[in-house]
XYZ file of C-alpha atoms in Angstrom:
586
model
C -0.291 0.024 -0.097
C 1.427 3.679 -0.888
C 0.841 6.355 1.527
C -1.595 8.666 2.832
C -1.837 11.627 5.010
C -4.363 11.941 7.556
C -5.242 13.442 10.943
C -5.012 10.351 12.903
C -4.628 9.983 16.651
C -4.853 7.184 17.325
C -6.969 5.030 13.932
C -8.218 2.246 16.514
C -10.352 5.647 18.108
C -11.111 7.424 15.368
C -14.692 6.773 14.412
C -15.683 7.354 18.296
C -13.543 10.617 18.198
C -15.039 11.313 15.019
C -18.474 10.432 16.209
C -17.864 12.262 19.529
C -16.931 15.496 17.775
C -20.451 15.574 15.816
C -22.374 15.295 18.260
C -20.720 18.136 20.657
C -21.250 20.394 17.204
C -24.655 18.820 17.341
C -26.392 19.433 20.577
C -29.781 17.943 19.320
C -27.241 15.290 19.639
C -26.157 12.218 22.225
C -23.920 8.939 21.674
C -23.344 5.734 23.007
C -19.476 5.634 22.700
C -19.335 1.732 23.744
C -21.600 1.340 20.913
C -21.178 3.863 18.462
C -24.440 4.904 17.960
C -25.651 8.419 17.510
C -29.341 9.034 18.409
C -31.808 12.056 19.152
C -31.493 13.992 22.099
C -35.329 13.911 22.543
C -36.097 9.972 22.035
C -38.634 9.115 24.596
C -40.499 11.908 23.035
C -39.960 10.671 19.419
C -40.584 6.754 20.045
C -43.922 8.051 21.477
C -45.170 9.769 18.220
C -43.526 8.411 14.734
C -42.333 5.066 13.811
C -39.244 5.628 14.705
C -35.800 4.775 11.464
C -32.219 3.836 11.964
C -29.613 3.793 9.421
C -25.458 2.245 9.932
C -22.552 1.004 8.318
C -18.927 1.297 8.466
C -17.753 4.563 8.876
C -15.759 6.397 6.439
C -18.730 7.264 4.240
C -19.832 11.004 6.476
C -21.802 12.476 6.421
C -23.293 9.035 6.459
C -24.550 7.950 7.902
C -24.281 9.632 11.720
C -24.914 13.081 9.914
C -28.386 12.677 9.487
C -29.565 11.939 12.405
C -32.337 14.310 13.310
C -36.266 15.516 13.334
C -37.298 14.819 9.500
C -34.512 12.153 8.697
C -32.979 9.164 11.058
C -33.514 8.670 14.976
C -30.660 7.349 15.044
C -27.152 5.535 13.552
C -25.080 2.652 14.558
C -21.549 2.795 12.877
C -19.111 0.070 12.449
C -14.969 0.836 11.969
C -13.951 2.453 8.715
C -15.187 -0.039 6.095
C -16.600 -2.552 8.030
C -20.367 -3.326 9.049
C -20.882 -2.507 13.227
C -21.365 -6.510 14.559
C -24.972 -7.432 15.529
C -24.910 -6.513 19.081
C -23.937 -2.816 18.167
C -27.038 -3.625 15.938
C -29.258 -4.353 18.810
C -28.290 -2.380 20.889
C -29.403 0.526 18.694
C -32.521 -1.313 17.911
C -33.232 -1.856 21.421
C -32.870 2.088 22.339
C -35.066 3.085 19.608
C -37.725 1.079 19.791
C -41.344 2.217 19.320
C -43.524 0.492 21.446
C -46.367 1.955 19.499
C -45.665 2.850 16.177
C -42.582 0.193 15.099
C -38.903 0.938 13.506
C -37.652 0.631 10.434
C -34.693 -0.270 9.511
C -32.680 0.663 6.178
C -28.949 -0.335 5.410
C -26.852 -0.486 2.220
C -26.909 -4.104 0.678
C -23.425 -4.842 1.605
C -23.059 -8.569 2.606
C -21.337 -7.746 6.022
C -24.516 -5.563 6.982
C -26.799 -7.337 5.738
C -25.978 -10.291 7.730
C -25.681 -7.832 11.660
C -28.549 -5.760 11.149
C -30.666 -8.793 10.023
C -28.713 -11.036 12.768
C -29.709 -8.217 15.051
C -33.246 -8.263 14.216
C -33.667 -11.614 14.316
C -31.876 -11.169 18.441
C -34.142 -8.581 19.062
C -37.865 -11.055 18.311
C -36.342 -13.684 20.205
C -35.271 -12.004 23.698
C -39.176 -10.487 22.662
C -40.759 -13.620 22.717
C -38.850 -15.507 25.068
C -39.726 -12.852 27.406
C -43.723 -13.022 26.818
C -44.148 -9.995 24.419
C -45.635 -10.176 21.714
C -43.261 -9.599 18.207
C -42.351 -6.279 17.801
C -42.837 -4.371 14.856
C -39.914 -3.404 12.983
C -39.126 -3.883 9.221
C -35.855 -3.818 7.065
C -35.027 -2.553 3.769
C -32.135 -3.138 1.496
C -30.983 0.026 -0.659
C -29.250 -1.388 -4.052
C -28.809 1.614 -6.265
C -25.799 0.829 -8.074
C -25.772 0.271 -11.785
C -22.152 0.383 -12.397
C -21.884 -3.017 -11.489
C -24.489 -5.793 -11.784
C -24.066 -9.617 -11.772
C -26.609 -10.357 -14.848
C -27.307 -13.497 -13.116
C -28.836 -12.079 -10.460
C -32.209 -11.971 -10.496
C -31.848 -15.846 -12.184
C -29.738 -17.243 -9.070
C -30.544 -14.822 -6.682
C -27.469 -13.434 -6.173
C -25.715 -10.966 -4.024
C -27.882 -7.383 -5.667
C -26.558 -4.468 -6.392
C -24.401 -2.578 -3.926
C -26.179 0.716 -1.719
C -24.894 3.730 -2.521
C -25.892 7.487 -2.394
C -29.466 6.575 -2.720
C -29.290 5.054 1.057
C -29.721 8.743 1.293
C -32.578 9.819 -0.499
C -34.380 6.293 0.754
C -33.482 7.328 4.571
C -34.468 10.839 3.424
C -38.071 10.425 2.087
C -39.263 7.466 4.743
C -37.868 10.088 7.415
C -40.305 12.665 5.829
C -43.194 10.139 6.093
C -42.117 9.078 9.251
C -42.253 12.650 11.157
C -45.636 13.239 8.905
C -46.873 10.448 11.482
C -47.250 7.993 9.038
C -47.966 3.784 10.018
C -44.590 1.661 9.543
C -46.578 0.285 6.399
C -46.581 3.729 5.182
C -43.189 4.445 6.387
C -41.677 0.978 4.682
C -43.745 1.433 1.605
C -41.986 5.151 0.884
C -38.588 3.477 1.586
C -39.460 0.709 -0.892
C -40.676 2.944 -3.390
C -37.081 4.730 -3.601
C -34.654 2.033 -3.206
C -36.041 0.588 -6.069
C -36.759 3.500 -8.196
C -33.244 4.798 -7.600
C -30.469 4.277 -9.744
C -26.867 5.447 -9.273
C -23.232 4.825 -10.944
C -20.301 7.007 -9.505
C -16.318 6.826 -10.782
C -13.268 8.087 -9.611
C -10.049 9.827 -9.925
C -8.504 7.868 -7.449
C -8.763 4.993 -5.026
C -9.371 7.161 -1.486
C -6.480 6.405 1.913
C -7.658 5.077 4.364
C -6.272 6.638 7.791
C -4.050 3.869 9.027
C -3.484 1.311 6.272
C -2.772 4.601 3.300
C -3.776 4.168 -0.336
C -4.748 0.661 -1.580
C -4.255 1.353 -5.148
C -3.934 4.632 -7.294
C -4.949 5.272 -10.679
C -2.116 7.478 -13.100
C -2.411 10.630 -13.910
C -4.390 10.540 -16.880
C -6.757 7.464 -15.789
C -10.257 7.460 -14.659
C -12.778 4.671 -12.700
C -16.186 3.823 -13.136
C -17.992 2.489 -10.952
C -15.255 2.374 -7.975
C -17.521 1.569 -5.576
C -17.262 3.931 -2.052
C -14.914 1.428 -0.620
C -12.394 1.526 -2.940
C -13.779 -1.660 -4.715
C -13.345 -1.647 -8.242
C -15.520 -0.279 -11.240
C -16.040 -1.660 -14.801
C -13.913 0.388 -16.639
C -10.763 2.371 -16.683
C -10.158 4.652 -19.125
C -8.254 8.033 -19.819
C -9.996 11.117 -18.065
C -12.401 13.090 -20.627
C -13.730 16.703 -20.658
C -16.417 16.675 -17.756
C -19.318 17.010 -20.472
C -17.650 13.728 -22.479
C -17.455 11.746 -18.985
C -20.912 12.977 -17.518
C -23.007 12.668 -20.220
C -21.588 9.123 -20.506
C -22.542 8.606 -17.033
C -26.192 9.211 -17.316
C -26.403 7.279 -20.609
C -24.818 4.276 -18.618
C -27.649 4.916 -16.206
C -30.184 5.116 -19.081
C -29.589 1.814 -20.405
C -29.159 -0.533 -17.418
C -31.163 -3.002 -17.316
C -32.613 -1.802 -13.869
C -33.662 1.851 -15.306
C -35.119 0.616 -18.440
C -37.553 -1.966 -16.641
C -38.840 0.678 -14.111
C -38.696 3.323 -16.980
C -39.834 1.845 -20.405
C -40.705 4.955 -21.853
C -37.449 6.068 -20.560
C -39.533 9.574 -19.843
C -39.973 10.326 -16.724
C -40.382 13.721 -13.948
C -37.051 13.121 -11.912
C -34.948 13.825 -8.521
C -31.418 14.473 -9.644
C -28.925 13.394 -6.861
C -25.539 15.011 -6.925
C -23.072 13.627 -4.935
C -19.123 14.203 -3.488
C -17.483 11.602 -2.947
C -15.229 13.499 -0.521
C -12.410 15.092 -2.064
C -14.170 16.831 -5.321
C -13.918 21.096 -5.163
C -17.340 22.594 -4.805
C -16.479 24.334 -8.123
C -16.355 20.800 -10.022
C -19.275 20.101 -8.359
C -21.334 23.011 -9.314
C -20.208 21.651 -12.958
C -20.911 17.987 -12.419
C -24.030 19.097 -11.510
C -25.324 21.667 -14.459
C -24.009 18.558 -17.098
C -26.070 16.559 -15.594
C -29.327 18.207 -16.109
C -28.268 19.113 -19.286
C -27.784 15.203 -20.162
C -30.684 14.027 -18.013
C -33.039 17.142 -19.843
C -31.454 16.308 -23.445
C -32.746 12.258 -23.023
C -36.480 14.004 -21.840
C -36.020 13.268 -18.033
C -37.622 16.211 -16.275
C -35.444 17.071 -13.434
C -38.109 18.810 -11.084
C -35.209 19.042 -7.781
C -31.548 18.709 -7.779
C -29.621 18.009 -4.979
C -26.283 18.663 -4.889
C -23.820 17.992 -2.418
C -21.610 15.315 -0.205
C -23.868 13.233 1.391
C -22.432 9.298 1.000
C -18.253 9.469 0.542
C -15.583 6.889 0.446
C -13.234 8.957 2.803
C -11.798 11.021 0.942
C -12.074 9.792 -2.731
C -11.377 12.384 -5.590
C -14.994 11.496 -7.327
C -18.417 12.138 -7.663
C -21.542 10.271 -8.371
C -25.367 10.657 -9.880
C -28.399 9.485 -8.635
C -31.384 9.171 -10.827
C -34.499 8.998 -9.066
C -37.859 7.986 -10.761
C -40.886 10.183 -10.293
C -44.673 8.473 -10.451
C -46.549 8.899 -13.159
C -49.650 9.506 -11.036
C -50.140 13.158 -10.320
C -51.306 12.544 -6.482
C -48.204 10.157 -5.801
C -46.207 12.282 -7.514
C -47.322 15.409 -5.101
C -47.057 12.656 -2.118
C -43.729 12.663 -2.719
C -42.021 15.587 -3.551
C -43.685 17.175 -0.478
C -41.649 14.669 1.301
C -38.797 15.833 -0.182
C -39.411 19.436 0.154
C -39.994 18.868 3.722
C -36.898 19.892 6.365
C -34.795 17.749 7.698
C -33.011 19.231 10.709
C -29.775 17.471 10.257
C -26.151 18.454 9.993
C -25.941 16.835 7.042
C -28.674 17.687 4.422
C -28.797 20.411 2.883
C -32.662 21.864 3.450
C -33.420 23.470 -0.122
C -34.597 27.146 0.410
C -38.528 28.308 -0.996
C -38.765 31.615 -2.017
C -42.207 32.753 -5.042
C -40.563 33.828 -8.028
C -41.925 37.563 -7.638
C -39.635 38.537 -11.266
C -36.518 39.809 -11.494
C -34.765 42.861 -11.448
C -32.578 42.162 -14.858
C -32.967 45.085 -15.850
C -31.729 46.633 -13.033
C -28.979 44.860 -12.842
C -27.447 45.901 -16.025
C -27.079 49.525 -15.480
C -27.475 52.230 -17.921
C -26.710 51.467 -21.230
C -23.231 52.737 -22.492
C -22.611 53.686 -26.199
C -20.206 55.002 -27.770
C -18.890 55.670 -31.537
C -16.186 53.115 -32.393
C -13.477 55.473 -34.140
C -9.937 54.919 -35.691
C -6.437 56.975 -33.851
C -3.871 56.584 -35.559
C -1.102 57.174 -32.007
C -3.754 55.499 -29.691
C -3.876 52.520 -32.474
C 0.307 52.818 -32.953
C 0.658 53.318 -28.848
C -1.688 50.139 -28.304
C -0.002 47.932 -30.497
C 3.652 48.707 -29.231
C 2.392 47.945 -25.741
C 1.049 44.869 -26.727
C 4.026 43.865 -28.686
C 6.334 44.939 -25.183
C 3.833 42.447 -23.186
C 3.781 39.656 -25.420
C 8.119 40.035 -25.559
C 8.593 40.640 -21.598
C 5.793 37.855 -20.580
C 8.211 34.745 -20.058
C 10.318 37.348 -17.728
C 7.353 38.684 -16.029
C 6.222 34.868 -15.422
C 9.884 33.545 -13.964
C 9.598 36.434 -11.308
C 6.047 36.163 -10.239
C 6.522 31.907 -10.341
C 9.981 32.785 -7.781
C 7.977 35.650 -5.297
C 3.826 34.771 -6.648
C 1.679 32.082 -8.008
C 2.984 32.627 -11.634
C 0.373 33.996 -13.539
C 1.293 37.641 -13.069
C 2.344 37.522 -17.507
C -0.110 35.270 -18.318
C -3.153 37.985 -16.619
C -0.720 40.852 -18.520
C -0.509 39.639 -21.456
C -4.485 38.721 -21.751
C -5.244 42.467 -20.963
C -3.157 43.445 -23.058
C -4.077 40.901 -26.069
C -7.685 41.568 -25.603
C -7.082 45.661 -25.561
C -5.342 45.069 -29.218
C -7.505 42.764 -30.484
C -10.419 45.254 -29.646
C -8.323 48.520 -31.543
C -7.636 46.120 -34.348
C -11.383 45.693 -34.900
C -12.042 49.294 -34.800
C -14.248 48.727 -31.271
C -12.887 51.933 -29.316
C -14.084 55.157 -29.657
C -10.784 56.772 -30.059
C -11.490 59.747 -30.475
C -12.573 60.737 -26.963
C -9.538 60.229 -24.715
C -12.516 59.617 -21.211
C -14.550 56.940 -23.174
C -11.738 55.287 -24.882
C -10.324 55.182 -21.208
C -13.409 53.925 -19.799
C -14.037 50.561 -22.675
C -10.292 49.759 -22.095
C -10.702 49.308 -18.197
C -13.936 47.270 -19.317
C -12.177 44.903 -21.177
C -9.690 44.885 -18.313
C -12.004 43.503 -16.133
C -13.199 40.733 -18.901
C -9.763 39.749 -19.982
C -7.655 40.368 -16.518
C -8.076 37.908 -13.053
C -6.457 38.453 -9.733
C -5.473 41.954 -7.525
C -3.827 43.284 -10.827
C -6.518 43.306 -13.338
C -8.760 45.115 -10.632
C -6.029 47.631 -9.652
C -5.673 47.919 -13.381
C -9.275 48.428 -13.585
C -9.686 51.056 -10.417
C -6.803 53.081 -12.353
C -8.157 53.657 -15.618
C -11.374 54.506 -14.360
C -10.247 56.997 -12.215
C -8.261 58.484 -15.303
C -11.110 58.518 -17.628
C -12.866 60.554 -14.506
C -9.768 63.150 -14.296
C -9.573 63.051 -18.153
C -13.467 64.820 -18.217
C -12.320 66.697 -14.753
C -9.578 68.129 -17.039
C -12.431 69.265 -20.175
C -10.383 67.019 -22.213
C -12.681 66.108 -24.999
C -10.519 65.144 -27.828
C -7.172 64.173 -28.805
C -5.987 67.290 -29.761
C -6.653 68.145 -25.988
C -4.029 65.888 -24.538
C 0.011 66.749 -23.710
C 2.604 64.990 -20.873
C 1.254 67.296 -18.280
C -2.077 66.760 -19.085
C -1.879 62.379 -18.505
C 0.832 63.230 -15.558
C -1.491 65.296 -13.731
C -4.511 62.919 -14.819
C -2.820 59.914 -13.604
C -1.832 61.771 -10.112
C -5.420 61.848 -9.530
C -6.225 58.785 -10.954
C -3.605 57.195 -7.624
C -5.654 59.356 -5.890
C -8.887 57.644 -6.091
C -6.434 54.291 -6.619
C -5.750 54.773 -3.254
C -8.836 55.301 -2.030
C -9.129 51.059 -2.451
C -5.867 50.256 -1.502
C -3.581 50.646 1.049
C -1.058 49.632 -1.402
C 1.875 52.659 -1.385
C 5.298 53.310 -3.132
C 7.825 51.205 -1.052
C 5.282 48.177 0.137
C 6.440 46.058 -3.435
C 3.674 46.363 -5.485
C 4.099 47.770 -8.989
C 2.507 50.987 -7.380
C 6.561 51.247 -7.363
C 6.830 52.058 -10.804
C 3.268 53.865 -11.395
C 3.661 56.781 -8.600
C 7.283 57.633 -9.892
C 6.144 57.655 -13.947
C 3.152 59.638 -12.725
C 4.773 62.434 -10.862
C 7.473 62.800 -13.057
C 5.232 62.743 -16.197
C 3.071 65.701 -14.544
C 6.646 67.210 -13.528
C 8.873 67.160 -17.082
C 6.036 66.342 -19.319
C 9.049 64.288 -20.831
C 7.895 60.957 -21.442
C 11.064 59.271 -21.084
C 12.266 60.367 -18.274
C 9.147 58.799 -16.415
C 9.464 55.935 -18.203
C 13.429 55.642 -16.345
C 11.512 56.406 -13.118
C 9.754 53.948 -13.375
C 12.149 51.260 -14.423
C 14.013 52.400 -11.580
C 11.127 52.025 -9.030
C 10.263 48.985 -10.204
C 14.108 47.771 -9.849
C 13.969 49.011 -6.437
C 11.553 46.255 -5.443
C 14.235 43.633 -5.728
C 15.689 45.149 -2.622
C 11.847 45.589 -0.641
C 10.426 43.511 2.003
C 6.471 42.615 0.696
C 4.319 43.940 2.474
C 1.377 43.209 0.139
C 0.121 40.378 -2.454
C 1.274 37.022 -1.676
C 5.247 37.636 -1.475
C 4.339 39.224 1.988
C 3.857 34.797 2.985
C 6.918 34.024 1.342
C 9.260 36.917 3.049
C 12.600 37.825 2.260
C 12.667 38.045 -1.946
C 16.389 37.250 -2.226
C 16.618 39.959 -4.665
C 13.735 39.294 -6.858
C 12.115 42.420 -8.604
C 8.896 42.546 -8.046
C 6.531 40.739 -11.091
C 3.655 43.443 -11.402
C 5.522 46.256 -11.400
C 8.291 45.192 -14.144
C 4.642 44.030 -16.203
C 3.984 47.568 -16.021
C 7.589 49.221 -17.078
C 6.838 46.738 -19.764
C 3.221 48.464 -20.988
C 4.701 51.697 -20.151
C 8.062 51.177 -22.066
C 5.784 50.418 -25.310
C 3.508 53.249 -24.743
C 6.941 55.582 -24.843
C 8.385 54.044 -27.888
C 5.700 53.986 -30.375
C 5.558 57.807 -29.200
C 8.574 58.686 -30.477
C 7.986 57.425 -33.327
């Protein structure tokens, strides 16, 4: 096994310690440490008013299942060691604790051999001990969830085989059955709801790698360019390893696999239905990527004629920190009355740490027009001087980008050169396409600022935008209505005014090792002398001086001393100013 890093004190007590943390953070929960059972604090009252439910299995799938204990979902959860079923004695302890004499109890489990045997034995032991004590048979029912369509034994139906694995569909089963119980449903009704969800949910997962197990490490690894489709939540092999595809191709393939599976086609012969779409993070997929997967899954389902009436996306059932995701489709009833009943169970809030309740809001109209702001109109014009200056600045940035990138790699995140080039390229393209109002300096600067905002990200981009916005305002205040009104003195004065505006929003000043160390000297020297070349030299000297400065702003602050490396942002600005000066000399 290869290594994996974890926050662990002692692997032997990790599950108990984690459950303790869960109950500390959620005061509506209590923990039986010995049996590793989490249950609602008001259990005595809960048993009187509703059918009680509990689920369980091996740990490592958090928030499943202890994270779903709370009003509107589970009454309790029993936890085994990592990826190992709880013992029948643990389960029996949980069943004894939560059993409702008046309403009965439903047990929900994932379809794994260890869970089926241990939970099944616990139920039978509970029945026996009650009968042996002169009591009637208890009202206990069990539902086994097997929603996986990634790895299917084609002979299961004929041989009564192991069946499909239980995956994220178990969470949906618990949610809807728990809502039915909270609404006062009978044991028969709660079980019927659970069975409907279990038999109409279809799931497939994929992973970029296996998950490292605390105390054990990684059981196997995939190549950097590989993905495994159908990998189980305990690192079980899937049905296909293949080269990693673009997300749109991958997600469409996953949805196609669900819809072409025999269990789905048997449940939905027409291939068209209203559905609940359930996108599950397997543990280590970023929220950014989960948003993309969700969007693509909705689009793929809709393209096949399915109607996602509810979409859930989040971390519900994991394989520790597995980098992957699963997609579940729950077919909703065709009958409108049954459909409304089931959707109401979906929408009923569950008060537990793991479930994400959807906020309900009435569509009272949008404010799209207000968000757009006033219409900005301008007449695009050509101007030889502006166009020459823009092209020269662009060419200089192209030439200096590798060096700017190198400097930023030493002291920052390495993107400064590319970000600056992106902005310069966008401005140059707009100039080539006569998309700038170059006969009006104030309007031209405002338009260039908008282009920079779209093309450049990060802190440097917004600093350029704020400065250009201020420059446009200063030109207007100085009465510059056309290019004939421009002069080096006017530019220098306007730039000093723009710096004052910029300084309202940043604490960066000369000496802080930023592009301000080049910008301030340039503006001051230009306003003072009207000499563009002298101003460029002042900017270059300021940029070079940053090599001896201790970083006080930006990411370089976290690096500390700079070992004689100039600031990449200041060097980038000098490249722009040098290109401008060269064009003005022609």
